[in-house]
Short mmCIF file of C-alpha atoms in Angstrom, two decimals:
data_model
loop_
_atom_site.label_atom_id
_atom_site.label_comp_id
_atom_site.label_asym_id
_atom_site.label_seq_id
_atom_site.Cartn_x
_atom_site.Cartn_y
_atom_site.Cartn_z
CA MET A 848 8.88 5.03 -17.55
CA THR A 849 10.02 2.71 -14.87
CA PHE A 850 8.93 4.30 -11.98
CA CYS A 851 11.15 3.66 -8.35
CA PRO A 852 8.25 2.62 -5.96
CA VAL A 853 8.99 4.93 -3.48
CA CYS A 854 9.98 8.48 -4.85
CA GLY A 855 8.07 7.91 -8.30
CA LEU A 856 11.29 8.79 -9.88
CA LYS A 857 11.38 7.66 -13.50
CA PHE A 858 13.68 5.31 -15.34
CA ASP A 859 13.72 4.60 -18.96
CA ARG A 860 11.33 1.64 -19.76
CA GLY A 861 12.69 -1.35 -18.02
CA ASN A 862 15.59 -0.10 -16.86
CA TYR A 863 15.68 -1.45 -13.77
CA ARG A 864 19.98 -1.76 -12.97
CA MET A 865 19.47 2.81 -13.08
CA LEU A 866 16.39 2.24 -10.12
CA ALA A 867 18.40 -0.46 -8.42
CA ASP A 868 21.46 2.58 -8.74
CA HIS A 869 19.47 5.07 -7.35
CA PHE A 870 18.00 2.66 -4.18
CA VAL A 871 21.34 1.27 -3.61
CA ASP A 872 22.72 5.29 -3.41
CA GLN A 873 19.26 6.26 -1.30
CA SER A 874 20.88 2.68 0.97
CA ARG A 875 24.45 4.75 1.16
CA ALA A 876 22.24 7.62 2.37
CA SER A 877 20.86 5.74 5.13
CA ASP A 878 17.09 6.69 3.86
CA PHE A 879 14.16 4.89 6.07
CA ARG A 880 11.70 4.86 2.96
CA HIS A 881 13.49 3.28 0.39
CA ILE A 882 14.99 1.01 2.59
CA SER A 883 12.78 -0.05 4.88
CA TRP A 884 10.98 -0.61 0.61
CA LEU A 885 13.65 -2.65 -0.10
CA ASN A 886 13.30 -4.69 3.51
CA ARG A 887 10.58 -5.45 2.85
CA ASN A 888 10.08 -6.41 -0.21
CA VAL A 889 12.80 -7.33 -1.78
CA SER A 890 15.50 -8.40 0.40
CA LYS A 891 17.19 -7.25 3.93
CA ASP A 892 20.49 -8.45 2.82
CA LEU A 893 22.78 -5.70 0.90
CA MET A 894 23.56 -6.50 -2.26
CA LYS A 895 25.66 -5.01 -5.18
CA ALA A 896 23.70 -2.97 -8.35
CA GLU A 897 23.84 -5.63 -10.52
CA ASP A 898 22.30 -8.46 -8.16
CA LEU A 899 19.47 -6.02 -7.09
CA SER A 900 18.49 -5.03 -10.99
CA VAL A 901 18.34 -8.98 -10.70
CA SER A 902 15.70 -9.15 -8.22
CA LEU A 903 13.35 -5.80 -9.24
CA MET A 904 13.14 -7.82 -12.14
CA THR A 905 11.36 -10.70 -10.85
CA PHE A 906 9.68 -8.57 -8.44
CA TYR A 907 8.30 -6.53 -11.20
CA HIS A 908 7.91 -9.85 -13.56
CA ILE A 909 4.06 -10.29 -14.79
CA SER A 910 3.29 -14.02 -15.31
CA GLY A 911 -0.34 -14.38 -15.37
CA GLY A 912 -2.01 -10.83 -16.42
CA ILE A 913 -1.51 -7.97 -14.17
CA GLY A 914 -4.94 -8.53 -12.48
CA LYS A 915 -2.68 -11.81 -10.50
CA TRP A 916 0.29 -9.55 -10.07
CA ILE A 917 -1.85 -7.38 -8.07
CA ILE A 918 -3.48 -9.61 -6.16
CA THR A 919 -0.69 -12.17 -5.56
CA ASP A 920 1.65 -9.23 -3.85
CA PHE A 921 -2.09 -7.97 -1.73
CA VAL A 922 -2.21 -10.84 -0.50
CA ARG A 923 1.55 -11.19 0.62
CA ARG A 924 1.61 -7.50 1.29
CA PHE A 925 -1.74 -7.25 3.80
CA ARG A 926 -3.49 -10.62 4.38
CA GLY A 927 -0.59 -13.49 4.11
CA ASP A 928 2.49 -14.79 6.75
CA SER A 929 2.19 -11.75 8.03
CA PRO A 930 -0.76 -9.76 8.21
CA HIS A 931 -1.13 -5.83 8.45
CA PRO A 932 -2.21 -5.64 11.90
CA PHE A 933 -4.89 -4.03 10.99
CA ILE A 934 -6.04 -7.44 10.00
CA LEU A 935 -4.14 -9.08 13.15
CA ALA A 936 -6.94 -6.76 15.45
CA MET A 937 -9.84 -7.30 12.78
CA GLN A 938 -9.59 -11.11 14.22
CA GLN A 939 -11.94 -10.68 17.27
CA TYR A 940 -14.74 -7.59 17.94
CA ASP A 941 -13.15 -4.69 19.19
CA PRO A 942 -14.85 -1.16 19.45
CA GLU A 943 -11.97 1.24 19.98
CA VAL A 944 -11.43 -0.03 16.36
CA ILE A 945 -14.04 -0.05 14.18
CA ARG A 946 -14.41 3.78 16.36
CA GLY A 947 -10.94 4.56 14.45
CA TYR A 948 -12.35 2.69 11.84
CA VAL A 949 -15.00 4.99 11.60
CA VAL A 950 -13.56 8.23 11.96
CA GLU A 951 -10.44 7.76 9.16
CA HIS A 952 -12.49 6.09 6.48
CA HIS A 953 -15.73 8.83 6.74
CA HIS A 954 -11.96 10.70 4.89
CA PHE A 955 -11.10 7.71 3.29
CA LEU A 956 -14.67 7.77 1.50
CA LYS A 957 -14.62 10.94 0.01
CA GLN A 958 -11.00 10.81 -1.76
CA TRP A 959 -12.39 7.29 -2.93
CA ILE A 960 -15.55 9.23 -5.30
CA ARG A 961 -12.54 11.68 -6.58
CA SER A 962 -10.46 9.60 -7.42
CA CYS A 963 -13.00 7.38 -8.95
CA SER A 964 -14.82 11.09 -10.76
CA TYR A 965 -10.55 11.58 -12.11
CA ILE A 966 -11.15 7.94 -13.98
CA ILE A 967 -14.57 8.63 -14.69
CA ALA A 968 -13.22 11.96 -16.72
CA LYS A 969 -10.13 10.89 -17.98
CA THR A 970 -10.81 7.43 -19.63
CA GLU A 971 -13.08 6.83 -23.35
CA PHE A 972 -14.20 3.59 -22.12
CA GLU A 973 -18.23 3.24 -20.91
CA ASP A 974 -17.42 0.07 -20.07
CA VAL A 975 -15.05 1.89 -16.99
CA GLN A 976 -17.50 5.05 -16.89
CA SER A 977 -21.03 3.69 -15.65
CA PHE A 978 -18.61 1.33 -13.30
CA GLU A 979 -17.28 4.13 -11.75
CA LEU A 980 -20.82 6.02 -11.70
CA GLU A 981 -22.10 2.88 -10.20
CA ASN A 982 -19.25 2.64 -7.15
CA ILE A 983 -19.41 6.77 -6.51
CA MET A 984 -23.40 5.30 -6.70
CA THR A 985 -23.10 3.12 -4.16
CA GLU A 986 -20.19 3.91 -2.13
CA LEU A 987 -21.63 7.88 -1.12
CA HIS A 988 -24.57 8.70 -2.62
CA GLY A 989 -26.81 5.64 -2.26
CA TYR A 990 -30.21 4.88 -3.76
CA GLY A 991 -32.78 6.63 -1.88
CA ALA A 992 -33.60 5.02 2.47
CA SER A 993 -33.66 1.59 0.76
CA GLU A 994 -30.63 1.59 0.02
CA PRO A 995 -28.35 3.64 2.03
CA SER A 996 -25.08 4.72 0.68
CA HIS A 997 -21.65 2.40 2.17
CA HIS A 998 -20.95 5.92 3.57
CA GLU A 999 -24.10 6.28 5.48
CA LEU A 1000 -23.54 2.50 7.35
CA LEU A 1001 -20.31 3.76 8.29
CA ILE A 1002 -21.94 6.77 10.13
CA ARG A 1003 -24.93 4.46 11.34
CA MET A 1004 -22.19 2.01 12.85
CA GLY A 1005 -20.20 4.71 14.75
CA GLU A 1006 -23.29 5.98 16.00
CA SER A 1007 -23.92 2.61 17.51
CA LEU A 1008 -20.53 2.50 19.51
CA GLY A 1009 -21.43 5.81 20.71
CA LEU A 1010 -19.53 8.75 17.82
CA ASP A 1011 -21.74 11.59 17.37
CA ARG A 1012 -22.45 11.54 13.43
CA ASN A 1013 -20.81 15.20 13.48
CA PHE A 1014 -18.38 14.45 15.32
CA ILE A 1015 -17.60 11.96 13.14
CA LEU A 1016 -18.16 14.58 9.91
CA ALA A 1017 -16.37 17.67 11.86
CA GLU A 1018 -12.96 15.65 13.42
CA LYS A 1019 -9.88 16.09 10.59
CA PRO A 1020 -7.96 12.97 9.30
CA LEU A 1021 -4.68 12.28 11.33
CA LYS A 1022 -1.53 12.56 9.89
CA GLN A 1023 -1.04 9.49 7.85
CA THR A 1024 -4.67 9.41 6.35
CA VAL A 1025 -3.06 13.20 4.94
CA GLU A 1026 -0.69 12.13 3.37
CA ALA A 1027 -2.02 8.68 2.26
CA ILE A 1028 -5.16 10.70 0.87
CA LYS A 1029 -2.40 12.54 -1.02
CA ILE A 1030 -1.17 9.83 -2.50
CA TRP A 1031 -4.40 8.94 -4.14
CA ASN A 1032 -4.66 12.67 -5.28
CA ASP A 1033 -2.05 12.96 -7.05
CA LEU A 1034 -1.94 9.21 -8.73
CA ALA A 1035 -5.69 9.91 -9.58
CA ALA A 1036 -5.20 13.40 -11.12
CA SER A 1037 -1.35 13.32 -13.08
CA GLY A 1038 -1.82 10.09 -13.81
CA SER A 1039 -3.08 8.09 -16.52
CA TRP A 1040 -7.36 6.76 -15.97
CA ILE A 1041 -5.68 2.93 -15.52
CA SER A 1042 -2.62 3.80 -13.23
CA ALA A 1043 -5.34 5.62 -10.77
CA MET A 1044 -8.08 2.31 -11.39
CA ALA A 1045 -5.72 -0.22 -10.76
CA ALA A 1046 -4.16 1.64 -7.71
CA MET A 1047 -7.41 2.10 -6.06
CA HIS A 1048 -9.89 -0.90 -6.79
CA SER A 1049 -6.73 -2.67 -5.48
CA LEU A 1050 -7.79 -1.56 -2.35
CA GLU A 1051 -10.96 -3.21 -2.42
CA LEU A 1052 -9.16 -6.48 -2.33
CA ILE A 1053 -8.87 -6.46 1.40
CA ALA A 1054 -12.72 -7.25 1.97
CA ASN A 1055 -12.50 -9.94 -0.90
CA ARG A 1056 -13.69 -12.56 0.91
CA ASP A 1057 -12.03 -15.23 -2.11
CA LEU A 1058 -8.64 -14.36 -1.49
CA SER A 1059 -8.04 -17.88 0.46
CA ASN A 1060 -7.91 -18.55 -3.11
CA HIS A 1061 -4.72 -17.25 -3.83
CA GLY A 1062 -3.15 -17.82 -0.40
CA ALA A 1063 -4.06 -15.10 1.84
CA ARG A 1064 -3.94 -16.79 5.27
CA TYR A 1065 -6.33 -14.47 7.22
CA PRO A 1066 -9.98 -13.38 6.56
CA TYR A 1067 -10.45 -9.14 6.66
CA PHE A 1068 -12.43 -9.49 10.03
CA ASN A 1069 -13.92 -12.87 12.09
CA PRO A 1070 -16.10 -13.81 10.32
CA SER A 1071 -18.02 -14.95 14.00
CA ILE A 1072 -18.67 -11.19 14.80
CA LEU A 1073 -21.00 -11.07 11.83
CA SER A 1074 -24.00 -14.01 14.11
CA ASP A 1075 -22.15 -12.43 17.51
CA LYS A 1076 -25.49 -10.88 19.68
CA MET A 1077 -23.44 -8.75 21.59
CA VAL A 1078 -21.87 -6.62 17.98
CA PRO A 1079 -24.55 -4.17 17.25
CA GLU A 1080 -26.90 -4.50 13.89
CA GLU A 1081 -25.35 -1.98 12.28
CA VAL A 1082 -21.05 -2.71 12.71
CA LYS A 1083 -23.00 -6.33 11.27
CA THR A 1084 -24.59 -4.12 8.79
CA PHE A 1085 -21.90 -2.01 7.13
CA LEU A 1086 -19.04 -5.65 7.42
CA ARG A 1087 -21.48 -7.43 6.08
CA GLU A 1088 -21.94 -5.19 2.29
CA GLY A 1089 -18.80 -4.48 2.26
CA TYR A 1090 -17.74 -8.52 2.86
CA GLU A 1091 -20.17 -9.69 -0.27
CA ALA A 1092 -19.83 -6.37 -2.24
CA ASP A 1093 -16.29 -5.70 -2.35
CA VAL A 1094 -15.61 -9.81 -3.76
CA SER A 1095 -16.88 -8.57 -7.89
CA HIS A 1096 -15.76 -5.38 -7.50
CA SER A 1097 -12.25 -5.83 -6.70
CA TYR A 1098 -12.59 -7.97 -9.22
CA THR A 1099 -14.73 -6.89 -11.41
CA ALA A 1100 -12.18 -3.36 -11.05
CA LEU A 1101 -9.08 -5.40 -11.88
CA GLN A 1102 -10.59 -7.51 -15.01
CA LEU A 1103 -11.24 -3.86 -16.55
CA VAL A 1104 -8.02 -2.88 -16.07
CA GLU A 1105 -6.60 -6.01 -17.83
CA ARG A 1106 -9.53 -5.47 -20.60
CA HIS A 1107 -7.66 -1.87 -21.03
CA ALA A 1108 -4.72 -1.88 -20.44
CA ARG A 1109 -1.80 -1.26 -23.20
CA ASN A 1110 1.96 -3.22 -23.30
CA GLU A 1111 3.15 0.78 -22.07
CA ASP A 1112 0.57 1.07 -18.98
CA THR A 1113 2.07 -2.34 -17.15
CA GLU A 1114 5.42 0.08 -15.49
CA GLU A 1115 2.54 3.24 -14.43
CA ILE A 1116 0.21 0.30 -13.49
CA GLN A 1117 2.78 -1.93 -11.60
CA TYR A 1118 3.82 1.79 -9.76
CA ALA A 1119 1.12 3.39 -8.53
CA TYR A 1120 -0.39 0.17 -7.35
CA LEU A 1121 2.80 -0.06 -5.08
CA ARG A 1122 2.70 3.74 -3.98
CA SER A 1123 -0.99 3.12 -3.22
CA ALA A 1124 -0.82 0.23 -0.70
CA GLU A 1125 2.32 1.75 0.82
CA ALA A 1126 -0.05 4.96 1.38
CA PHE A 1127 -3.12 2.37 2.55
CA SER A 1128 -0.99 0.61 4.61
CA ASP A 1129 -0.48 3.62 6.59
CA TYR A 1130 -3.51 4.71 6.15
CA LEU A 1131 -4.67 1.34 8.35
CA GLU A 1132 -1.98 2.25 11.17
CA ALA A 1133 -4.23 5.24 11.17
CA ARG A 1134 -7.36 4.08 11.62
CA LEU A 1135 -5.67 1.68 14.69
CA GLU A 1136 -4.02 5.13 16.19
CA ARG A 1137 -7.83 6.87 16.11
CA GLY A 1138 -8.97 4.08 17.78
CA VAL A 1139 -6.50 4.59 20.53
CA MET A 1140 -6.90 8.31 21.07
CA LEU A 1141 -11.87 7.16 21.28
CA GLY A 1142 -10.36 4.95 23.91
CA ASN A 1143 -12.65 1.92 24.49
CA LYS A 1144 -15.96 3.80 26.55
CA MET B 369 24.79 -3.82 24.47
CA GLU B 370 24.23 -6.48 21.88
CA THR B 371 21.43 -8.31 20.21
CA ASN B 372 20.38 -11.31 19.07
CA ASN B 373 21.16 -9.75 14.94
CA ARG B 374 24.76 -9.69 14.81
CA LYS B 375 24.57 -9.63 11.07
CA GLY B 376 22.94 -5.75 10.35
CA CYS B 377 20.60 -3.59 11.83
CA ALA B 378 20.81 -3.90 15.72
CA LEU B 379 16.58 -3.85 15.40
CA CYS B 380 16.02 -6.15 12.25
CA ASP B 381 18.52 -6.79 11.03
CA ALA B 382 19.23 -5.30 7.86
CA THR B 383 22.79 -5.03 5.94
CA TRP B 384 21.40 -1.79 4.09
CA GLY B 385 22.14 0.87 4.67
CA GLU B 386 24.81 3.17 6.91
CA TYR B 387 23.94 4.59 10.27
CA TYR B 388 25.38 4.62 13.41
CA ARG B 389 23.86 6.36 16.36
CA GLU B 390 25.59 5.87 20.20
CA ILE B 391 22.84 4.29 22.01
CA ASP B 392 24.40 3.59 26.06
CA GLY B 393 28.06 4.30 25.97
CA ASN B 394 28.04 1.74 22.65
CA ARG B 395 28.67 2.80 19.18
CA MET B 396 25.42 0.43 17.99
CA PHE B 397 24.51 0.04 13.81
CA PHE B 398 21.53 0.11 11.90
CA CYS B 399 20.02 0.65 8.98
CA CYS B 400 18.02 3.77 9.21
CA ASP B 401 17.06 6.56 11.71
CA ILE B 402 14.30 4.96 12.26
CA CYS B 403 15.55 1.40 13.46
CA ALA B 404 17.85 3.65 15.80
CA ASP B 405 14.36 5.94 16.86
CA ILE B 406 12.70 2.32 17.82
CA PHE B 407 15.65 0.82 19.33
CA GLU B 408 16.63 3.43 21.67
CA ASN B 409 12.96 4.45 22.89
CA MET B 410 12.76 0.30 23.44
CA VAL B 411 15.99 0.82 25.29
CA SER B 412 14.59 3.23 27.26
CA GLU B 413 11.09 1.89 28.10
CA VAL B 414 13.06 -1.31 29.38
CA LYS B 415 15.21 0.74 31.81
CA LYS B 416 11.82 2.69 33.38
CA ARG B 417 10.37 -0.36 33.58
CA THR B 418 13.81 -2.71 35.41
CA GLY B 419 14.50 -0.14 37.37
CA TRP B 420 18.23 -1.29 35.41
CA LYS B 421 20.50 1.22 34.89
CA ASN B 422 22.83 -1.55 32.58
CA ILE B 423 21.49 -3.59 29.65
CA ASP B 424 23.57 -6.22 28.13
CA HIS B 425 21.99 -7.67 25.54
CA VAL B 426 18.69 -7.72 24.18
CA ASP B 427 16.85 -10.59 21.76
CA LEU B 428 13.87 -9.90 19.27
CA ASN B 429 12.10 -11.95 17.64
CA GLY B 430 10.25 -10.63 14.82
CA ASN B 431 8.56 -7.97 12.45
CA PHE B 432 7.62 -4.93 11.86
CA SER B 433 4.37 -6.18 10.90
CA LEU B 434 4.48 -9.15 13.62
CA GLY B 435 5.99 -6.62 16.33
CA ARG B 436 8.84 -8.62 18.67
CA GLN B 437 8.94 -10.77 21.22
CA CYS B 438 11.85 -10.10 23.09
CA THR B 439 13.97 -10.69 26.04
CA ALA B 440 16.35 -8.29 28.01
CA LYS B 441 18.75 -8.93 29.53
CA SER B 442 20.81 -7.71 32.13
CA GLY B 443 23.52 -9.30 34.66
CA LYS B 444 21.19 -12.02 35.72
CA GLU B 445 17.62 -10.52 34.96
CA THR B 446 16.10 -10.82 32.80
CA PHE B 447 13.01 -8.93 31.80
CA ASN B 448 10.59 -10.33 28.54
CA PHE B 449 7.67 -7.67 26.69
CA TYR B 450 6.54 -7.32 23.37
CA PHE B 451 6.50 -3.95 21.81
CA ARG B 452 5.04 -2.93 17.69
CA THR B 453 5.45 0.23 16.78
CA TYR B 454 3.47 2.79 13.51
CA SER B 455 5.14 3.45 10.61
CA ASP B 456 6.88 6.21 11.53
CA GLY B 457 8.80 4.04 14.77
CA ARG B 458 6.36 5.61 17.23
CA MET B 459 5.75 2.63 19.81
CA MET B 460 1.96 1.25 19.39
CA LYS B 461 2.60 -1.55 22.16
CA PHE B 462 4.65 -2.26 24.66
CA GLU B 463 3.21 -5.01 27.63
CA GLU B 464 5.26 -7.43 29.71
CA ARG B 465 4.98 -10.32 28.28
#
């Protein structure tokens, strides 16, 4: 099946002409989300459906594997010439931004383990189950006092910047985070395990140091933060964990996706990744907005 | 009021969409209602900060991700500013620069 990357409407496999007709219809209706997707991913110039179908075919064309296709798109979207505003904000140390990160990311991590659990429940492959089990342990459970979970490190980072642990745990997520979590949950609950895996683990590319070898222009954060004496150790510890761990995690997951993907899985994987990346972009904005709300106290 | 985006949407210059809104007595083309909201909010903010009653021209340079560096003109006066919005059109940052 071919899917509309914005609303999920389904078309026959490889039928980019029908998808183009759908986009042209949505453009005539001046639908913000469809037009925004075209502007950012294909072209700002109006096209006939016939020409748009060729552009869409080019956009979805895979050369060198689905993993490479995802990495290339992710770099352009978040860490390329026009990086996401959250990436720009992380190029200098700003306690306000980090506080926003903490409060919204707590909710992201809760959904993260739900999505990983769906993958475990749906797959028959033991290498995938082992990978996800380890991931859940690392992200939310940890391995005793000597190896606290990323969730625990996140809370300690917030506490070091004056946030109360109970506040972090009790505060409701912002609207963009709620909507993103709904998309991630729906993708995992109703989609295939392999598309859910691509949708979720592609997001770990955000912190991947190796993306500079794939054209990334900006690091996830300015590495000088890790040696800045003004930055609390808890902030450095959390950022360092992600900085070092996610290189292997995001690549390993995409390698598992490539290993187990069948030809008929490709379009659903691309769809799930694209929906997830759009949701992630909105969610990263929520981190910034939350930071502004909390203020630089 | 005119902008440097002569081809399409007054805010982003896209030629998708068929959305029109009257702003300051001018019927302006936008690709979608969110772009129209952003433009309308931007115009209000410029008027609030300058005290101008009307704006003749706005030059916008940038995009959604990086934000937009702009110059507004009213008669012989100019006002330079930068702004960026959230995806849903709400203002994230607006500053004179």
